Amino acid sequence: MTIEKKYLDCVLVPMGIFVMVAYHLWLLYRIVKHPTKTVIGVNAVNRRFWVRAMMEDVSKNGVLAVQTLRNNIMASTLLASTAIMLSSLIAVLMTSGSSDRSSWFVFGDRSDLAFSIKFFSILVCFLVAFLLNLQSIRYYSHASILINVPVKKMSQHQRHHLLTAEYVATTVNRGSYFWSLGLRAFYFSFPLFLWIFGPLPMFFCCISLVFMLYFLDVTFQFGWAVGVNDDSSHKDEELGGEARS
């Protein structure tokens, strides 16, 4: 029976991780090839429009832009603080050898090595979430300064305006991408937590999480906005071509 339980850990855990990784590779493909069909892609396009709108009149929109970016910084700070706090808690559980873990309700491998691997996986997950949210804070902090640069007063060339707005929009989007990745690390910690109680809860949690993330990541209600975004992007490209000429 013990050997069968070890086989369950060796089979179901890699299968659950494979399902999660395969889904996110598919999502990455959709974001790159069909961005307007994903929530992340639609938000990235709208953030570019928002940055350009904020930089049209810095004197009027500067406070609103900085306040919005500050809210994003606070959200990333909260996730980073939570991640490092949970990492410390997991480290304490790993080093505490006084508790008898063999009495825990675990349907799977109950050896000390198995528990060490489980706790270490959760620890790495939260450390990755902490680092990703730190990068998000970094990019948002840079963007809060760049978005208030008075470009129109410094240069009258339209090409310079477009390049500067594009650079600021890219910086804001990178901060959002890192925040999304940090949030994904928190999502990924749920199956790892359930892995403590056995491979079966971990595997079913991976399947349920993929179904939930699919409905959160794929957009169904913004089909009418796709044409608007595509037309706007073509207009932006035409403006950029005219500025270059």
Coordinates of C-alpha atoms in Angstrom, one line a residue:
M1 CA 0.0 0.0 0.0
T2 CA 2.9 2.4 0.8
I3 CA 4.4 1.7 -2.6
E4 CA 1.1 2.4 -4.3
K5 CA 0.8 5.8 -2.5
K6 CA 4.4 6.7 -3.6
Y7 CA 3.4 5.8 -7.1
L8 CA 0.4 8.2 -6.8
D9 CA 2.8 11.0 -5.9
C10 CA 5.1 10.2 -8.8
V11 CA 2.2 10.1 -11.3
L12 CA -0.5 12.6 -10.2
V13 CA 1.8 15.4 -9.1
P14 CA 3.7 15.7 -12.5
M15 CA 0.3 15.4 -14.3
G16 CA -1.1 18.3 -12.3
I17 CA 1.9 20.5 -12.9
F18 CA 1.9 19.6 -16.6
V19 CA -1.8 20.7 -16.9
M20 CA -1.0 24.0 -15.3
V21 CA 2.1 24.6 -17.4
A22 CA 0.4 23.6 -20.6
Y23 CA -2.5 26.0 -19.9
H24 CA -0.2 28.9 -19.3
L25 CA 1.8 28.1 -22.5
W26 CA -1.5 28.2 -24.4
L27 CA -2.4 31.5 -22.7
L28 CA 1.0 33.0 -23.6
Y29 CA 0.4 32.0 -27.2
R30 CA -3.1 33.6 -27.2
I31 CA -1.7 36.8 -25.6
V32 CA 1.1 37.1 -28.3
K33 CA -1.0 36.0 -31.3
H34 CA -4.5 37.1 -30.4
P35 CA -4.2 39.7 -27.6
T36 CA -7.7 41.1 -28.1
K37 CA -9.2 37.7 -27.2
T38 CA -7.7 37.7 -23.8
V39 CA -8.3 39.9 -20.7
I40 CA -4.5 40.5 -20.3
G41 CA -4.2 41.6 -24.0
V42 CA -7.3 43.9 -23.9
N43 CA -6.1 45.5 -20.7
A44 CA -2.6 46.1 -22.2
V45 CA -4.1 47.8 -25.2
N46 CA -6.3 50.0 -23.1
R47 CA -3.4 50.9 -20.8
R48 CA -1.5 52.3 -23.8
F49 CA -4.5 54.4 -24.7
W50 CA -4.7 55.6 -21.1
V51 CA -1.1 56.6 -21.0
R52 CA -1.5 58.6 -24.1
A53 CA -4.6 60.3 -22.7
M54 CA -2.8 61.1 -19.5
M55 CA 0.2 62.6 -21.3
E56 CA -1.9 64.8 -23.6
D57 CA -2.2 67.3 -20.8
V58 CA 0.2 66.6 -17.9
S59 CA -0.8 69.7 -15.9
K60 CA -4.4 68.5 -15.7
N61 CA -4.0 64.7 -15.6
G62 CA -0.7 64.4 -13.7
V63 CA -2.3 63.9 -10.3
L64 CA -4.8 61.4 -11.6
A65 CA -2.1 59.4 -13.3
V66 CA 0.2 59.3 -10.3
Q67 CA -2.6 58.4 -8.0
T68 CA -3.6 55.5 -10.2
L69 CA -0.1 54.2 -10.4
R70 CA 0.2 54.6 -6.6
N71 CA -2.8 52.4 -6.1
N72 CA -1.1 49.8 -8.3
I73 CA 2.1 50.1 -6.2
M74 CA 0.0 49.6 -3.0
A75 CA -1.5 46.4 -4.5
S76 CA 1.9 45.0 -5.4
T77 CA 3.3 46.0 -2.0
L78 CA 0.4 44.1 -0.3
L79 CA 1.1 40.9 -2.4
A80 CA 4.9 41.2 -1.8
S81 CA 4.4 41.6 2.0
T82 CA 2.0 38.6 2.1
A83 CA 4.4 36.5 0.0
I84 CA 7.5 37.2 2.2
M85 CA 5.4 36.6 5.4
L86 CA 4.1 33.3 4.1
S87 CA 7.7 32.4 3.1
S88 CA 8.9 32.9 6.6
L89 CA 6.0 30.8 8.0
I90 CA 6.9 28.0 5.6
A91 CA 10.5 28.2 6.6
V92 CA 9.5 27.8 10.2
L93 CA 7.4 24.8 9.4
M94 CA 10.4 23.2 7.5
T95 CA 12.8 23.7 10.4
S96 CA 10.4 22.5 13.1
G97 CA 11.0 18.8 13.6
S98 CA 9.2 18.4 16.9
S99 CA 5.7 17.7 15.4
D100 CA 4.9 14.1 14.4
R101 CA 3.8 14.5 10.8
S102 CA 3.1 10.8 10.4
S103 CA -0.2 11.4 12.3
W104 CA -1.4 13.9 9.8
F105 CA -4.3 13.1 7.5
V106 CA -2.2 12.5 4.3
F107 CA -3.1 10.1 1.5
G108 CA 0.3 9.7 0.0
D109 CA 4.0 9.6 0.9
R110 CA 4.5 10.5 4.6
S111 CA 8.2 10.4 4.7
D112 CA 10.3 13.3 6.0
L113 CA 11.8 13.7 2.5
A114 CA 8.4 14.0 0.9
F115 CA 7.3 16.7 3.4
S116 CA 10.6 18.6 2.9
I117 CA 10.0 18.6 -0.9
K118 CA 6.4 19.8 -0.4
F119 CA 7.4 22.7 1.9
F120 CA 10.3 23.7 -0.2
S121 CA 8.1 23.9 -3.3
I122 CA 5.7 26.2 -1.5
L123 CA 8.6 28.2 -0.2
V124 CA 10.0 28.7 -3.7
C125 CA 6.6 29.6 -5.0
F126 CA 6.1 32.4 -2.5
L127 CA 9.7 33.7 -3.0
V128 CA 9.1 33.9 -6.7
A129 CA 5.8 35.8 -6.0
F130 CA 7.8 38.2 -3.8
L131 CA 10.4 38.9 -6.5
L132 CA 7.8 39.3 -9.2
N133 CA 5.9 41.8 -7.2
L134 CA 9.1 43.7 -6.4
Q135 CA 9.7 44.1 -10.1
S136 CA 6.1 45.3 -10.5
I137 CA 6.7 48.0 -7.9
R138 CA 10.0 48.9 -9.7
Y139 CA 8.3 49.5 -13.0
Y140 CA 5.3 51.3 -11.6
S141 CA 7.7 53.6 -9.7
H142 CA 9.5 54.5 -12.9
A143 CA 6.3 55.1 -14.7
S144 CA 5.0 57.4 -12.0
I145 CA 7.9 59.8 -12.9
L146 CA 7.9 59.3 -16.6
I147 CA 4.2 59.9 -17.1
N148 CA 4.6 63.5 -15.8
V149 CA 7.4 64.4 -18.2
P150 CA 6.2 67.6 -20.1
V151 CA 7.1 66.3 -23.6
K152 CA 5.1 68.9 -25.5
K153 CA 7.0 71.7 -23.8
M154 CA 10.4 70.0 -24.4
S155 CA 9.9 69.1 -28.1
Q156 CA 7.5 70.1 -30.8
H157 CA 8.1 67.0 -33.0
Q158 CA 5.1 64.6 -33.0
R159 CA 7.5 61.7 -33.4
H160 CA 9.1 62.4 -30.1
H161 CA 5.7 62.6 -28.4
L162 CA 4.7 59.1 -29.8
L163 CA 8.0 57.5 -28.8
T164 CA 7.8 58.9 -25.3
A165 CA 4.2 57.8 -24.8
E166 CA 5.0 54.4 -26.2
Y167 CA 8.0 54.0 -23.8
V168 CA 5.9 55.0 -20.8
A169 CA 3.1 52.7 -21.9
T170 CA 5.5 49.8 -22.2
T171 CA 6.8 50.5 -18.7
V172 CA 3.3 50.5 -17.3
N173 CA 2.5 47.3 -19.1
R174 CA 5.6 45.6 -17.8
G175 CA 4.6 46.5 -14.2
S176 CA 1.2 45.0 -14.9
Y177 CA 2.7 41.9 -16.4
F178 CA 4.9 41.3 -13.4
W179 CA 2.0 41.9 -11.1
S180 CA 0.0 39.3 -13.0
L181 CA 2.8 36.8 -12.8
G182 CA 3.1 37.4 -9.1
L183 CA -0.6 36.7 -8.7
R184 CA -0.2 33.5 -10.8
A185 CA 2.4 32.4 -8.3
F186 CA -0.2 32.8 -5.5
Y187 CA -2.6 30.8 -7.6
F188 CA 0.0 28.1 -8.1
S189 CA 0.5 27.8 -4.3
F190 CA -3.0 26.4 -3.8
P191 CA -2.2 23.0 -5.4
L192 CA 1.1 22.9 -3.6
F193 CA -0.7 23.5 -0.3
L194 CA -3.1 20.7 -1.0
W195 CA -0.2 18.5 -2.0
I196 CA 0.6 18.3 1.7
F197 CA -2.6 16.2 2.2
G198 CA -1.8 14.0 -0.8
P199 CA -1.5 13.9 -4.6
L200 CA -5.2 13.5 -5.2
P201 CA -6.3 16.9 -3.8
M202 CA -3.4 18.5 -5.6
F203 CA -4.3 17.0 -8.9
F204 CA -8.0 17.9 -8.7
C205 CA -7.1 21.4 -7.5
C206 CA -4.9 21.8 -10.7
I207 CA -7.8 20.8 -12.9
S208 CA -10.3 23.1 -11.1
L209 CA -7.8 26.0 -11.1
V210 CA -7.3 25.7 -14.9
F211 CA -11.0 25.8 -15.5
M212 CA -11.4 28.8 -13.2
L213 CA -8.4 30.7 -14.8
Y214 CA -9.8 30.0 -18.3
F215 CA -12.9 32.0 -17.6
L216 CA -10.9 34.7 -16.0
D217 CA -8.3 35.0 -18.8
V218 CA -10.5 34.6 -21.9
T219 CA -12.7 37.5 -22.8
F220 CA -16.2 36.9 -24.2
Q221 CA -17.9 40.3 -23.8
F222 CA -15.4 42.6 -25.5
G223 CA -15.9 41.4 -29.0
W224 CA -17.4 44.7 -30.0
A225 CA -14.3 46.5 -28.8
V226 CA -11.9 44.5 -30.9
G227 CA -12.6 46.4 -34.0
V228 CA -12.2 49.7 -32.2
N229 CA -8.9 48.6 -30.8
D230 CA -7.7 47.3 -34.2
D231 CA -8.8 50.5 -36.0
S232 CA -7.1 52.6 -33.4
S233 CA -3.9 50.6 -33.7
H234 CA -3.9 51.1 -37.5
K235 CA -4.4 54.8 -37.0
D236 CA -1.6 54.9 -34.5
E237 CA 0.6 53.1 -37.0
E238 CA -0.4 55.6 -39.7
L239 CA 0.4 58.5 -37.4
G240 CA 3.8 57.0 -36.6
G241 CA 4.5 56.5 -40.3
E242 CA 3.6 60.2 -41.0
A243 CA 5.8 61.3 -38.1
R244 CA 8.7 59.3 -39.5
S245 CA 8.3 60.8 -43.0

